[in-house]
Short mmCIF file of C-alpha atoms in Angstrom, two decimals:
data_model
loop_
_atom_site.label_atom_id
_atom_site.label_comp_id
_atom_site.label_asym_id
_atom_site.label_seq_id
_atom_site.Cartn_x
_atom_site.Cartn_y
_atom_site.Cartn_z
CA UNK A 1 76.82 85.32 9.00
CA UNK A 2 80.56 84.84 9.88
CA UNK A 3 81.42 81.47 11.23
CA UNK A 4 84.49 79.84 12.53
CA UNK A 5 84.69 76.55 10.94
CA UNK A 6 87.35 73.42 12.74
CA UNK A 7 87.74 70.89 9.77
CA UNK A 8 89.82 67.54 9.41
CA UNK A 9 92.46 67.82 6.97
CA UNK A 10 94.51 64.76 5.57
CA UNK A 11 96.81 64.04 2.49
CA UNK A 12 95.54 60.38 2.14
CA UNK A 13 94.89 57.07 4.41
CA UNK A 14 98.09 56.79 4.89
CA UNK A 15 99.13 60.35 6.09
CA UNK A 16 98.46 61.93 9.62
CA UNK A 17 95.47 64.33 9.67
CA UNK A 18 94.35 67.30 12.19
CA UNK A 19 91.91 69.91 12.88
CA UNK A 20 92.68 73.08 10.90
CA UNK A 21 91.06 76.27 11.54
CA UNK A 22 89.13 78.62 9.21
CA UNK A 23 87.00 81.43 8.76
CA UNK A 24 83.90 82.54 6.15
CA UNK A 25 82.15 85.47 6.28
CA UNK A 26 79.36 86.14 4.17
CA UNK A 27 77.02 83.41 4.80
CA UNK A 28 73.62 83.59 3.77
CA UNK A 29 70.70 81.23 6.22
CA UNK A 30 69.32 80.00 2.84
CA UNK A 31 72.64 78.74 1.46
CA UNK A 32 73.56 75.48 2.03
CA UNK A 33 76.04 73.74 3.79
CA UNK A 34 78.00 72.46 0.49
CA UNK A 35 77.53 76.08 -0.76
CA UNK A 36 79.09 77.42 2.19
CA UNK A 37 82.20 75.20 1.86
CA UNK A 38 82.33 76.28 -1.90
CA UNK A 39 82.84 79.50 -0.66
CA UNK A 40 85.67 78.53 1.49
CA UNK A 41 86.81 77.06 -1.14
CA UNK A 42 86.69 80.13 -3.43
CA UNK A 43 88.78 81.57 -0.70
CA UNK A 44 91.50 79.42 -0.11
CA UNK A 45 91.91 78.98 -4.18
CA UNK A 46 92.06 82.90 -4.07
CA UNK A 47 95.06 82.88 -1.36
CA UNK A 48 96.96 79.78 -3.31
CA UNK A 49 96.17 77.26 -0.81
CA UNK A 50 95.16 73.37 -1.29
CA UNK A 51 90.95 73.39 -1.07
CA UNK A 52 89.14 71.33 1.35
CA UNK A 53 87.87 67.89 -0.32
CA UNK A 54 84.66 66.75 0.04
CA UNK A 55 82.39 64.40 -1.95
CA UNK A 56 79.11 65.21 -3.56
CA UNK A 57 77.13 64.76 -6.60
CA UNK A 58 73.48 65.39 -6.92
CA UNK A 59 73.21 67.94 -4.12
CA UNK A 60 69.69 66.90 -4.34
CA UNK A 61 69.53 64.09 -1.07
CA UNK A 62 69.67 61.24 -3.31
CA UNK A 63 72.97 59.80 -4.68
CA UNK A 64 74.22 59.89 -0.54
CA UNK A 65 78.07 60.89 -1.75
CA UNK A 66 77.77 64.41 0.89
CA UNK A 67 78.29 62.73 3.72
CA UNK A 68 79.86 64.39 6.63
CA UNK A 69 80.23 64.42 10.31
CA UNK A 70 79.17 67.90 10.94
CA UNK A 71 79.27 68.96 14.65
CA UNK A 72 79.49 65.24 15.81
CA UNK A 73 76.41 64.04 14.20
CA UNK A 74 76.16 62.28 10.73
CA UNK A 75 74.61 65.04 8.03
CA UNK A 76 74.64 67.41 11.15
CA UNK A 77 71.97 69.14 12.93
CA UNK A 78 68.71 68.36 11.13
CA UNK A 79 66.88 64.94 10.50
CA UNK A 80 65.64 62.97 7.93
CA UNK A 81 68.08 64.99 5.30
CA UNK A 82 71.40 64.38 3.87
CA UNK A 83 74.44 67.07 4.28
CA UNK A 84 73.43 68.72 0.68
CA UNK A 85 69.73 69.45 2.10
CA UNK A 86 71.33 71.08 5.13
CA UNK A 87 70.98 74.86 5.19
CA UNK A 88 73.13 77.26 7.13
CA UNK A 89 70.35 78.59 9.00
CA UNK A 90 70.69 75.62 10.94
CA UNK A 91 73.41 77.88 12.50
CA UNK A 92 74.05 81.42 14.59
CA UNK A 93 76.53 84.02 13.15
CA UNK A 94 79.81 83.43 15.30
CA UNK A 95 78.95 79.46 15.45
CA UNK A 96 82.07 77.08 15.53
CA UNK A 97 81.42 74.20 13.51
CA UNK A 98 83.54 70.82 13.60
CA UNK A 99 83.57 69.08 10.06
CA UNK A 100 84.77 65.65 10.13
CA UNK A 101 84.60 62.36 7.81
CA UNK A 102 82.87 59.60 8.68
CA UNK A 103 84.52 57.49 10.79
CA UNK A 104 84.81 53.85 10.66
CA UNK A 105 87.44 50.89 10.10
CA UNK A 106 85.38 49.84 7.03
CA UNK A 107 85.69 53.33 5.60
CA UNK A 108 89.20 54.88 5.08
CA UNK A 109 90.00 58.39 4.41
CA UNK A 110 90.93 59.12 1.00
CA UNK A 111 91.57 62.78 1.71
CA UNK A 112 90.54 65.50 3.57
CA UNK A 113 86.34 64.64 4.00
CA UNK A 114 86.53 61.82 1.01
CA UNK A 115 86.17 58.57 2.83
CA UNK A 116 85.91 55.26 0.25
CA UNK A 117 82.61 53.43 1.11
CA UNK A 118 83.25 51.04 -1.67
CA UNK A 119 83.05 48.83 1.26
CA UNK A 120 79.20 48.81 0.49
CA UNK A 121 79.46 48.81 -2.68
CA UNK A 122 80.67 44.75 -2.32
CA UNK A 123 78.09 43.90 -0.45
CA UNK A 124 75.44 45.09 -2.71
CA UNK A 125 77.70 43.14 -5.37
CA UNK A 126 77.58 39.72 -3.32
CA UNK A 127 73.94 39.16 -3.75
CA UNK A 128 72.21 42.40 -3.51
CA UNK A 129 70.21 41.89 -6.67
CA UNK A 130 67.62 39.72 -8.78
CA UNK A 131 68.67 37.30 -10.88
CA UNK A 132 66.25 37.57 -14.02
CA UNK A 133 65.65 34.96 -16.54
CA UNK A 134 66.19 35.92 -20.47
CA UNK A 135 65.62 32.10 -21.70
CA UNK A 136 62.84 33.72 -23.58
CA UNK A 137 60.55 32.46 -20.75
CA UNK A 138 60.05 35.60 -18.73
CA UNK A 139 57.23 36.02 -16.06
CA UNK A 140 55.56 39.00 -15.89
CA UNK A 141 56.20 40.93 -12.63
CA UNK A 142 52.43 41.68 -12.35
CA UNK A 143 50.97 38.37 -12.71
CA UNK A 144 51.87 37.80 -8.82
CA UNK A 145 49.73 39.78 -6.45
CA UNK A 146 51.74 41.60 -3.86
CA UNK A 147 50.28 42.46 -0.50
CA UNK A 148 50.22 46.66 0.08
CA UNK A 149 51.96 46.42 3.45
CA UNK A 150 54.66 44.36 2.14
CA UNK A 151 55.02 45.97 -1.23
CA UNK A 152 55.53 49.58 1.05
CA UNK A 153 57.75 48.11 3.15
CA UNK A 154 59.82 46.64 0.50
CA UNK A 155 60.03 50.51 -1.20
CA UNK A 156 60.72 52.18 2.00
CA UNK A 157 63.81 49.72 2.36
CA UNK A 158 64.66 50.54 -0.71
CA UNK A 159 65.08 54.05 -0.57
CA UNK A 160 68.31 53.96 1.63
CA UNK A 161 70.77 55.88 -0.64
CA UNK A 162 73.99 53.96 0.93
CA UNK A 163 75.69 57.54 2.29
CA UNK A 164 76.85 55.34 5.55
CA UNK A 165 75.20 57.72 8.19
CA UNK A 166 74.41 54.18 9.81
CA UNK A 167 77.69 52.88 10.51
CA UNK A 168 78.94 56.98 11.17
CA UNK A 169 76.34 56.84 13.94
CA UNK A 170 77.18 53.17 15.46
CA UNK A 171 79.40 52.88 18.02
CA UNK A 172 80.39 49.84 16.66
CA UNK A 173 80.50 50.90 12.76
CA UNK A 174 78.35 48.09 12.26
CA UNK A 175 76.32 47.99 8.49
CA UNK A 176 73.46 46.08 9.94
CA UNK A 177 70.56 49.03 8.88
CA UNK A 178 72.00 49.72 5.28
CA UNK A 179 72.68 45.52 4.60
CA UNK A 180 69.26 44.90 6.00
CA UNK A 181 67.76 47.65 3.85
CA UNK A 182 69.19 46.01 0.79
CA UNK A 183 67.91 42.46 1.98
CA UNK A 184 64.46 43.52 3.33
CA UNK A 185 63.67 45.10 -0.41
CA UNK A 186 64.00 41.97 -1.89
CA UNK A 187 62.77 39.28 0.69
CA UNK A 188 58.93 40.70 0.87
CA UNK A 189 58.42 40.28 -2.84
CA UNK A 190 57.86 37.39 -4.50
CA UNK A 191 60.90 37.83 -6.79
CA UNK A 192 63.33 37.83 -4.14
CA UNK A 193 62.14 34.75 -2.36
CA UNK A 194 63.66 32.63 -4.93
CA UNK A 195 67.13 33.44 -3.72
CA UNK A 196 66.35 34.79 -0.29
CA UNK A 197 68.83 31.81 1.33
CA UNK A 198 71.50 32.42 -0.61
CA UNK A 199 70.85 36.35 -0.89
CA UNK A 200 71.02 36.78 3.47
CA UNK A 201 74.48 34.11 3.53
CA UNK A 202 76.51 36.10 1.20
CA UNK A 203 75.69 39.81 1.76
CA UNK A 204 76.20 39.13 5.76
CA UNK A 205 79.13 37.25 5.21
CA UNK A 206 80.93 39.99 2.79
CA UNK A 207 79.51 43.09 5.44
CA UNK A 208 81.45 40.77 7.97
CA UNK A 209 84.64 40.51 5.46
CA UNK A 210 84.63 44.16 5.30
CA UNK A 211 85.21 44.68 8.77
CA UNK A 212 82.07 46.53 9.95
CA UNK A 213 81.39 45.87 13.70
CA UNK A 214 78.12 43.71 15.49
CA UNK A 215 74.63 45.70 16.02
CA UNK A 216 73.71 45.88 19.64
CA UNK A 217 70.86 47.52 19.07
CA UNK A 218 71.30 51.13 20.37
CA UNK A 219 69.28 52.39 17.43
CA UNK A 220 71.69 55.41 16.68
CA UNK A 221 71.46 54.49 12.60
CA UNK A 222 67.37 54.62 12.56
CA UNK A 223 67.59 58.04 13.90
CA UNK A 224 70.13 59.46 11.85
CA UNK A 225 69.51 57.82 8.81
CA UNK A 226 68.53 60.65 6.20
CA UNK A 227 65.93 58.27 4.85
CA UNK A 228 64.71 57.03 8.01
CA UNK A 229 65.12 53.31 7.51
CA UNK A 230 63.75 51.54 10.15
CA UNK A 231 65.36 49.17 12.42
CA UNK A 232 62.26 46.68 11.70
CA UNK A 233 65.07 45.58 8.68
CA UNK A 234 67.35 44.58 10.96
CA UNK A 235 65.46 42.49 12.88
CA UNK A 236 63.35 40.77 9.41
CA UNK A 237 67.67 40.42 8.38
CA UNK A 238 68.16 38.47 11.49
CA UNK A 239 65.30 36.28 10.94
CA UNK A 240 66.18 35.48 7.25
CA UNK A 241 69.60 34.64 8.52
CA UNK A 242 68.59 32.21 11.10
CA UNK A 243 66.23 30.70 8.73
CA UNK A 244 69.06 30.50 5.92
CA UNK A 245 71.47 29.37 8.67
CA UNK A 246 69.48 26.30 9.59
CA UNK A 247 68.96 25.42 6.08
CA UNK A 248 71.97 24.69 5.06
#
């Protein structure tokens, strides 16, 4: 499969970027589409030139550092996968495909595809977590029943991988899904309700900080998350909010 491939290009956050052109030949359906930039890759190291950049890790769907704009669409053509799950037969030989970072205020190029989401990393670090008590008077997690529907709905929540297809989606770059993700996982379990107030204030007020934009609700993130979060977060967020809100 030879395809024609139109992908952004910048030095750093500071530099102006473009659309540069390039060509692969050679492309197997079953490859994927991290494997096919390798092989650009390969080829532009060959000819002396400066390689594309682009995060990844795992390659496995999990870790959620492969994210791209491919073609317009967060993680491209398919659903329910991230970019390293995508495979090129997804595509038709002579295809022209438009690779792009993700772009949002809260998420500034670093170079080339490499945007910094450390953005979400701070508001995982503002409350996204359990405080546990090592007085030597530890409960046991068990010893409180947990109902099934909650206790599924807490894991689902929890399996967002933070790659930012949310706020690539959202017209308005807002974080909403991935910070109500983070929130719901904790508020239907028993361990979470102890700091559920303080938990909604601070990770809301830091994804605010960061400069993500308001939810209005067009439901772009739910459909191209890779982990199909659901927007059901958002909404149990916005309640734990305005309960937190009215507290204090």
């Amino acid at each position: 499969m030879k395809l024609n491939l139109k992908i952004w290009r910048q030095e750093s956050a500071k530099a102006k970027g473009g659309m540069v052109d390039y060509q692969v030949d050679g492309i197997d359906g079953d490859m994927s589409f991290l494997e096919m930039l390798d092989i650009l890759n390969e080829q532009l190291v060959e000819k002396g030139e400066d390689t594309v950049q682009f995060d990844h890790d795992c390659r496995e769907g999990i870790c959620g550092s492969c994210s791209l704009q491919i073609d317009g669409e967060p993680h491209g053509p398919d659903k329910l996968i991230a970019t390293c799950q995508l495979h090129m037969r997804k595509f038709k030989d002579g295809d022209t495909i438009v690779i792009e970072p993700f772009r949002a205020k809260a998420f500034p190029v670093v170079k080339d595809l490499i945007v910094d989401r450390s953005a979400f990393d701070r508001i995982q670090q503002a409350w996204g977590y359990v405080s546990v008590n090592t007085s030597g008077n530890t409960i046991d997690a068990n010893s409180i029943p947990v109902e099934k529907s909650k206790a599924d709905d807490s894991f689902n929540a929890a399996t967002c991988i933070g790659c930012g297809a949310c706020v690539a989606a959202c017209k308005n770059a807002s974080a909403m899904l991935f910070t109500s993700a983070k929130v719901s996982q904790y508020a239907l379990l028993p361990q979470g309700r102890i700091e559920a107030t303080e938990r909604v204030m601070a990770m809301v007020r830091q994804m605010d900080e960061e400069g993500f934009g308001a939810c209005s609700n067009t439901g772009a993130c739910e459909i191209e998350c890779p982990k199909g979060i659901s927007l059901e977060n958002i909404a149990r967020m916005n309640r734990e909010y305005l309960s937190a809100s009215t507290k204090g």
